[in-house]
Short mmCIF file of C-alpha atoms in Angstrom, two decimals:
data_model
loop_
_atom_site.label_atom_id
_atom_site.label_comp_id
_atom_site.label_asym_id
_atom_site.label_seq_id
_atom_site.Cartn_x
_atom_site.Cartn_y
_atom_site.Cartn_z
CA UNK A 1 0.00 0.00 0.00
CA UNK A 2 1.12 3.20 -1.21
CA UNK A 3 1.52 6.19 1.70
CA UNK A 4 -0.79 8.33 -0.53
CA UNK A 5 -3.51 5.36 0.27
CA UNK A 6 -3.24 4.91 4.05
CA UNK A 7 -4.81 7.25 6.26
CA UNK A 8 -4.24 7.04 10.15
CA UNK A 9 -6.78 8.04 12.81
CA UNK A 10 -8.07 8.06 16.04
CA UNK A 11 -11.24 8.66 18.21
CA UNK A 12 -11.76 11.78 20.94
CA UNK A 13 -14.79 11.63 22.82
CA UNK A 14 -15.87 11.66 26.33
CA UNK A 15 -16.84 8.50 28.42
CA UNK A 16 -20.14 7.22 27.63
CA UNK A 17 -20.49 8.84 24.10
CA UNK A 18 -20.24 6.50 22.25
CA UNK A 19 -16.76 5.99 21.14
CA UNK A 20 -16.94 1.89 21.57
CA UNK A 21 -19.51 1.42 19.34
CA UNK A 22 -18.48 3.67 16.69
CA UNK A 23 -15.47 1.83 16.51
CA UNK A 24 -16.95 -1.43 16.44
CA UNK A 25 -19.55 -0.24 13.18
CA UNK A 26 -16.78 0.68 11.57
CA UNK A 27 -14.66 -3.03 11.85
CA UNK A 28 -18.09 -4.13 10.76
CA UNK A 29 -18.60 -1.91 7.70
CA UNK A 30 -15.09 -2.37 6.63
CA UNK A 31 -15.27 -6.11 7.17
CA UNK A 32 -12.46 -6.31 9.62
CA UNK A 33 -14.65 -8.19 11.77
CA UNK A 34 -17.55 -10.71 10.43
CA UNK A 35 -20.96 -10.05 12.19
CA UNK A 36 -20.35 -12.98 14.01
CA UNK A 37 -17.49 -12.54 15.72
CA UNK A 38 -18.74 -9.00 16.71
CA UNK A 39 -18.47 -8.76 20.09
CA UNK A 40 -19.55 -5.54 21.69
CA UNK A 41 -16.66 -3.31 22.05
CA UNK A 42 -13.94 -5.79 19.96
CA UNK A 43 -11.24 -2.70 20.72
CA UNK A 44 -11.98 -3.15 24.65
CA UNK A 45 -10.44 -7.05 24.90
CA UNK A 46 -9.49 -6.28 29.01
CA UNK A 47 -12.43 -7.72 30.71
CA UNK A 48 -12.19 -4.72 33.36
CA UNK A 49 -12.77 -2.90 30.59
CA UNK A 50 -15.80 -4.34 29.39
CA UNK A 51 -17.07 -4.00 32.98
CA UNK A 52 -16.39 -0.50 33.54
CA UNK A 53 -17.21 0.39 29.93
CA UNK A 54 -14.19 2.44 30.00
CA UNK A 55 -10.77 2.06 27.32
CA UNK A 56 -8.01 1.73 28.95
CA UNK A 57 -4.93 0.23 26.63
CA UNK A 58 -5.25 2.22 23.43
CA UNK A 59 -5.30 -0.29 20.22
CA UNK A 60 -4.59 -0.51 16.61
CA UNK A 61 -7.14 -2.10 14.12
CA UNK A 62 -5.85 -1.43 10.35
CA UNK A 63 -9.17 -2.05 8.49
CA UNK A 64 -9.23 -1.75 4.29
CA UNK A 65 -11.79 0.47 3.12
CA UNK A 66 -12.84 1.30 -0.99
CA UNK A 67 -13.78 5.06 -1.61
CA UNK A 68 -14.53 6.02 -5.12
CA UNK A 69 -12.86 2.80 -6.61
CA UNK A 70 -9.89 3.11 -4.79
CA UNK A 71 -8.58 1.14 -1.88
CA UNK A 72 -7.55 2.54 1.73
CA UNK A 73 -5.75 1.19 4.59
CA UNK A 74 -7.45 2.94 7.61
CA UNK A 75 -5.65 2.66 11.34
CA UNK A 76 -7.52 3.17 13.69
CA UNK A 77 -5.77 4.14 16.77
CA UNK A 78 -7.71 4.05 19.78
CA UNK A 79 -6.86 6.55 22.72
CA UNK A 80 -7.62 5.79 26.75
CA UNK A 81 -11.03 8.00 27.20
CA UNK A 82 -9.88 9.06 30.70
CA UNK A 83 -8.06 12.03 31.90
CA UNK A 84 -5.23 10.11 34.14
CA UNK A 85 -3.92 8.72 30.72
CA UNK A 86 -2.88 12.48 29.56
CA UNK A 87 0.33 11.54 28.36
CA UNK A 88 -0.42 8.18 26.68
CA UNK A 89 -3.05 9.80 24.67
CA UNK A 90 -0.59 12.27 23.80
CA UNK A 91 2.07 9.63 22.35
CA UNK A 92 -1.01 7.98 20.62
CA UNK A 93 -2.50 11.37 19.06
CA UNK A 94 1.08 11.67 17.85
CA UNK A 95 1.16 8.95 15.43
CA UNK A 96 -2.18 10.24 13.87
CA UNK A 97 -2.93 12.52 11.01
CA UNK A 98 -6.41 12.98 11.86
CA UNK A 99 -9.45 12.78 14.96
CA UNK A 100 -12.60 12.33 14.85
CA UNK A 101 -14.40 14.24 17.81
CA UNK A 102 -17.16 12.36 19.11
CA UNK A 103 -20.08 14.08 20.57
CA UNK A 104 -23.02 12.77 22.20
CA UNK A 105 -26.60 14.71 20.98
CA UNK A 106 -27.89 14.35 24.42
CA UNK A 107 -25.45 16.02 25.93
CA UNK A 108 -23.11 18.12 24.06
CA UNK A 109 -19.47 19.16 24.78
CA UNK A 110 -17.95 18.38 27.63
CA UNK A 111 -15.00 19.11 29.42
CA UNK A 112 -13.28 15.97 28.95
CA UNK A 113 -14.16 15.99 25.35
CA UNK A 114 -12.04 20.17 25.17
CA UNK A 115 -9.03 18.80 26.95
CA UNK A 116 -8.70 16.16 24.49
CA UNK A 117 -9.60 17.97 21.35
CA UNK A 118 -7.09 20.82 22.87
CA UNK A 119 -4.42 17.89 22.96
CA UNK A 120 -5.33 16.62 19.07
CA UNK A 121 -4.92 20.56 17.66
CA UNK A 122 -1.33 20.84 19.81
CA UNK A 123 -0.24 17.70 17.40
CA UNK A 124 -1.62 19.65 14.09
CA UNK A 125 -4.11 16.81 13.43
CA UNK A 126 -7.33 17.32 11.15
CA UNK A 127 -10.24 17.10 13.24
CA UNK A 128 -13.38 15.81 11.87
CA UNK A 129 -16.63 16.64 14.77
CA UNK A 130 -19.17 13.73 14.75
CA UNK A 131 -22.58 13.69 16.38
CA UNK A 132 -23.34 10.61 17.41
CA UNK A 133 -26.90 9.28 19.26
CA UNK A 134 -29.22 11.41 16.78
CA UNK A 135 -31.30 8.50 17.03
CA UNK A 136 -32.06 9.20 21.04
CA UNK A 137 -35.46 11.10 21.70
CA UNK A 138 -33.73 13.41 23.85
CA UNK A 139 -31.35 14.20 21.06
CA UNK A 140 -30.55 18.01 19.94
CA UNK A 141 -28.50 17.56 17.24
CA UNK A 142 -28.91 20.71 15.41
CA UNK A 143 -27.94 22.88 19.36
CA UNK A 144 -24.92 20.57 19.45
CA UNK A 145 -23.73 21.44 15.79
CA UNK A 146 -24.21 24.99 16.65
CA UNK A 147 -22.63 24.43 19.30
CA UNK A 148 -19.44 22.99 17.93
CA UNK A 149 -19.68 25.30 15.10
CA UNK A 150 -18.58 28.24 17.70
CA UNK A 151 -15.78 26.29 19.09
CA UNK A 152 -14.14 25.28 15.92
CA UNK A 153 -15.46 27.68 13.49
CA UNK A 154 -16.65 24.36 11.16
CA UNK A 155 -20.18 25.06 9.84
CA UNK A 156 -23.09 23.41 11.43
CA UNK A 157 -24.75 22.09 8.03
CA UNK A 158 -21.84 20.11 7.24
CA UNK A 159 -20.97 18.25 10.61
CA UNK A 160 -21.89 14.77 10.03
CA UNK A 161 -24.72 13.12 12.24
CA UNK A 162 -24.56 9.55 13.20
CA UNK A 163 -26.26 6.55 15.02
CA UNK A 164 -23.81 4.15 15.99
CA UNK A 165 -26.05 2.06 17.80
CA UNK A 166 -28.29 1.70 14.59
CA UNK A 167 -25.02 2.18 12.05
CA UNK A 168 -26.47 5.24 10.40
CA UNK A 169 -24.05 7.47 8.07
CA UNK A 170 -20.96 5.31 9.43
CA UNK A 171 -20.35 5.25 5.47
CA UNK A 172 -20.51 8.67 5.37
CA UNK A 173 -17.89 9.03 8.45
CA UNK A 174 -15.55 6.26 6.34
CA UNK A 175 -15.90 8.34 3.23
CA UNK A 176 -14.69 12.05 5.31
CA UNK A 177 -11.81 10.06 6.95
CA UNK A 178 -10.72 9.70 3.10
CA UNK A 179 -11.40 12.68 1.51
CA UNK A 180 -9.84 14.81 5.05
CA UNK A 181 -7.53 13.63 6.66
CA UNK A 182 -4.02 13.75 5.26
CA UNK A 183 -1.68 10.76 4.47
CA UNK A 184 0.73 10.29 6.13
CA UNK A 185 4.55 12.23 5.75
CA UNK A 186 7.54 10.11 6.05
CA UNK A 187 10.89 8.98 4.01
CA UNK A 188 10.88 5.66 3.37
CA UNK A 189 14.75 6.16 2.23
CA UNK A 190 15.63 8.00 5.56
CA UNK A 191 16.70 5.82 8.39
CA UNK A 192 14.04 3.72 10.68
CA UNK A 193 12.25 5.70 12.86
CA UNK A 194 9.72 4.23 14.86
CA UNK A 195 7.18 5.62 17.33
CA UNK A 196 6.06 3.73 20.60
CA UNK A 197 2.78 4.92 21.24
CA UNK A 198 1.90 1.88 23.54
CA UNK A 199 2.63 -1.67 24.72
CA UNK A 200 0.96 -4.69 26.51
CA UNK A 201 2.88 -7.93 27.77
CA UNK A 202 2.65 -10.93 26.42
CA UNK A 203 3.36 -14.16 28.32
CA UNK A 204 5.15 -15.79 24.95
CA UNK A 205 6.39 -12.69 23.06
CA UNK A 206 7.41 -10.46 26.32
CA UNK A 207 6.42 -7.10 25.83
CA UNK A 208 4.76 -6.45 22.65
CA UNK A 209 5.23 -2.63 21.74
CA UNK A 210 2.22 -0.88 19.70
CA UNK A 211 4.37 1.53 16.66
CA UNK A 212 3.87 3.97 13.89
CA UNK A 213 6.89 3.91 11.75
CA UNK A 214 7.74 7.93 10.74
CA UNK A 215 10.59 6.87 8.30
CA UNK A 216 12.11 4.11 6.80
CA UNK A 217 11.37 0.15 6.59
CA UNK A 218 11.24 -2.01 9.58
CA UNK A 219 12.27 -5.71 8.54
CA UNK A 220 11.39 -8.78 10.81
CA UNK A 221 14.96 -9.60 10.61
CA UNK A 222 16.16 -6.45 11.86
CA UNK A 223 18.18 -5.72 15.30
CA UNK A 224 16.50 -2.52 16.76
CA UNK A 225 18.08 0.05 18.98
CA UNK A 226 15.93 1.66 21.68
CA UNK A 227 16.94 5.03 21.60
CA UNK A 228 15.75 6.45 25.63
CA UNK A 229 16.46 2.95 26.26
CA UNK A 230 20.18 1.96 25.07
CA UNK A 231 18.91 -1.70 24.40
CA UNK A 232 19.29 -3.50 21.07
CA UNK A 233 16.16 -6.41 20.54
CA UNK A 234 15.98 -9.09 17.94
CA UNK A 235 12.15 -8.70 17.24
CA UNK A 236 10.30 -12.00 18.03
CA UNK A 237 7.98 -10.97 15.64
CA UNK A 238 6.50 -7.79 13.98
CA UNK A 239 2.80 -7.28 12.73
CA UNK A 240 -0.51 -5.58 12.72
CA UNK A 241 -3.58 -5.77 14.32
CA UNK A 242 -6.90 -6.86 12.14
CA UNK A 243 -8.00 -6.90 14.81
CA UNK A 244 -5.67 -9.81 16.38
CA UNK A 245 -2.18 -10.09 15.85
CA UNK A 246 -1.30 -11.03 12.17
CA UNK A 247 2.26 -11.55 11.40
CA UNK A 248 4.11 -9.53 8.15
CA UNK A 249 7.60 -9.57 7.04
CA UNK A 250 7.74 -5.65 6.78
CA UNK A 251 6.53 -2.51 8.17
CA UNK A 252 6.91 0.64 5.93
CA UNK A 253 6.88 4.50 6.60
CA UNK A 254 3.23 5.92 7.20
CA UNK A 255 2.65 2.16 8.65
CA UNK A 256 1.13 1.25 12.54
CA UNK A 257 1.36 -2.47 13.38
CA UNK A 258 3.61 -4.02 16.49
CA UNK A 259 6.72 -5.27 17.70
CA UNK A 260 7.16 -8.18 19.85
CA UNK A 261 10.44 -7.65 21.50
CA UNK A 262 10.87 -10.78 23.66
CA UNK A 263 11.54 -7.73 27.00
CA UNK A 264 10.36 -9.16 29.99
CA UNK A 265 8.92 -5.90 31.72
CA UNK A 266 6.64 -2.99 30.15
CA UNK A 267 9.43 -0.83 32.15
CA UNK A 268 11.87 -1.57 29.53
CA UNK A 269 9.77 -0.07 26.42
CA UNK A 270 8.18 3.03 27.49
CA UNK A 271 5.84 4.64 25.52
CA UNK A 272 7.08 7.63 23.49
CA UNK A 273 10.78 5.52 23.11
CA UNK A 274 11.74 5.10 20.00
CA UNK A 275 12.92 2.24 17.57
CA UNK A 276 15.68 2.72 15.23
CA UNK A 277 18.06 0.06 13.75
CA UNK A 278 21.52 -0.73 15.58
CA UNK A 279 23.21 -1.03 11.80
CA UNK A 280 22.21 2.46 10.67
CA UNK A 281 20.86 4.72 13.43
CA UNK A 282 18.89 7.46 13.31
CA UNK A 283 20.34 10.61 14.31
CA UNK A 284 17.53 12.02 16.63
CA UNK A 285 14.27 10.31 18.27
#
């Protein structure tokens, strides 16, 4: 896939408006995930998570998506909804191009949803403001576009109006993720540079670092150098999520997928570290 064809995203909103499920209608639409193996909230896999209805390890689905005859490779990087998780949304945000805001139509913006969206302009991404819920007899979708409209200056006619719960306009969402939001920037010539944006530990493959690779290639057969770190890893394995873990030989510039690095603690692979290769090191993280 080209970089001109890969578009990389995430989702703002505040708890409880509907973030999950949005997610989860798009996997469907996209065919990511089959109808049957749809369970509610497929990016929330931590039971306490599904219990508490709130994300708290950010993931990476890369769904393929046609728009106008052409094919896309969307990533979808989710972002922890709560405020304690400042700085990991930050790292996350950082290997995006674009947001989509998320607001409910019951109950408008809230403050949660501004420090986020503050956090999404600081890292120059696109935003695109979604009102999700319009199917809700208590919804006001027209006082929340209006309302939006004077916080971002974005016209209220064109912000797009969804039910996520019913999978209204989701297309329509799919199709403005295309059309907006940039691809991504990168030298695929330069040397590797890759972005940790998260991690999770794995009992076979040690800790298993989530990445968006700025420049270069990242082979499977490649000895990375931790730059905060000092530490050089043979990878156990590198990948990408569709949703699960699916194994590829390479990872290219614009790219988010994983690295299994065989480190036995999450200490040793912080997020917001970055991967270059011990051969032919970058000069700055």
């Amino acid at each position: 896939m080209t970089m001109q064809k890969i578009r990389n995203f995430c989702i703002i909103a505040h708890v409880d408006h509907g973030k999950s499920t949005l997610a989860d209608r798009m996997l469907q639409l996209t065919g990511t995930v089959s109808d049957r193996e749809m369970m509610e909230q497929v990016l929330d896999s931590m039971d306490l998570e599904r219990e508490k209805g709130v994300t708290i390890k950010a993931s990476a689905v890369r769904m393929s998506y046609t728009c106008q005859g052409d094919e896309y490779e969307l990533n979808l990087i989710d972002t922890p909804g709560h405020v304690d998780f400042n700085y990991e949304v930050s790292r996350a945000l950082y290997a995006c191009e674009g947001a989509l805001l998320v607001v409910d139509a019951t109950q408008g913006i809230e403050a949660q949803t501004l420090a986020n969206l503050y956090l999404a302009l600081d890292a120059n991404l696109t935003i695109i403001p979604v009102i999700n819920k319009i199917d809700l007899a208590s919804a006001q979708p027209e006082e929340v576009a209006k309302e939006i409209e004077a916080l971002m200056g974005i016209e209220a006619e064109t912000i797009l109006k969804v039910s996520a719960k019913d999978g209204l306009n989701i297309d329509k969402v799919l199709d403005t993720i295309v059309e907006q939001i940039p691809a991504p920037q990168g030298d695929a010539q330069a040397p590797l540079k890759a972005l940790i944006f998260d991690s999770h530990y794995d009992s076979y493959k040690g800790v298993v670092a989530y990445i968006r690779v700025m420049d270069g290639v990242l082979q499977s057969t490649n000895t990375l150098h931790l730059m905060a770190n000092g530490a050089d890893i043979k990878p156990v394995e590198i990948g990408v999520f569709s949703p699960g873990m699916i194994p590829v030989k390479e990872l290219h510039a614009g790219d988010v997928g994983y690295v299994a690095t065989g480190l036995k603690t999450v200490k040793e692979c912080r997020v917001g570290d970055t991967f270059t290769l011990t051969s032919k090191p970058a000069a700055n993280p």
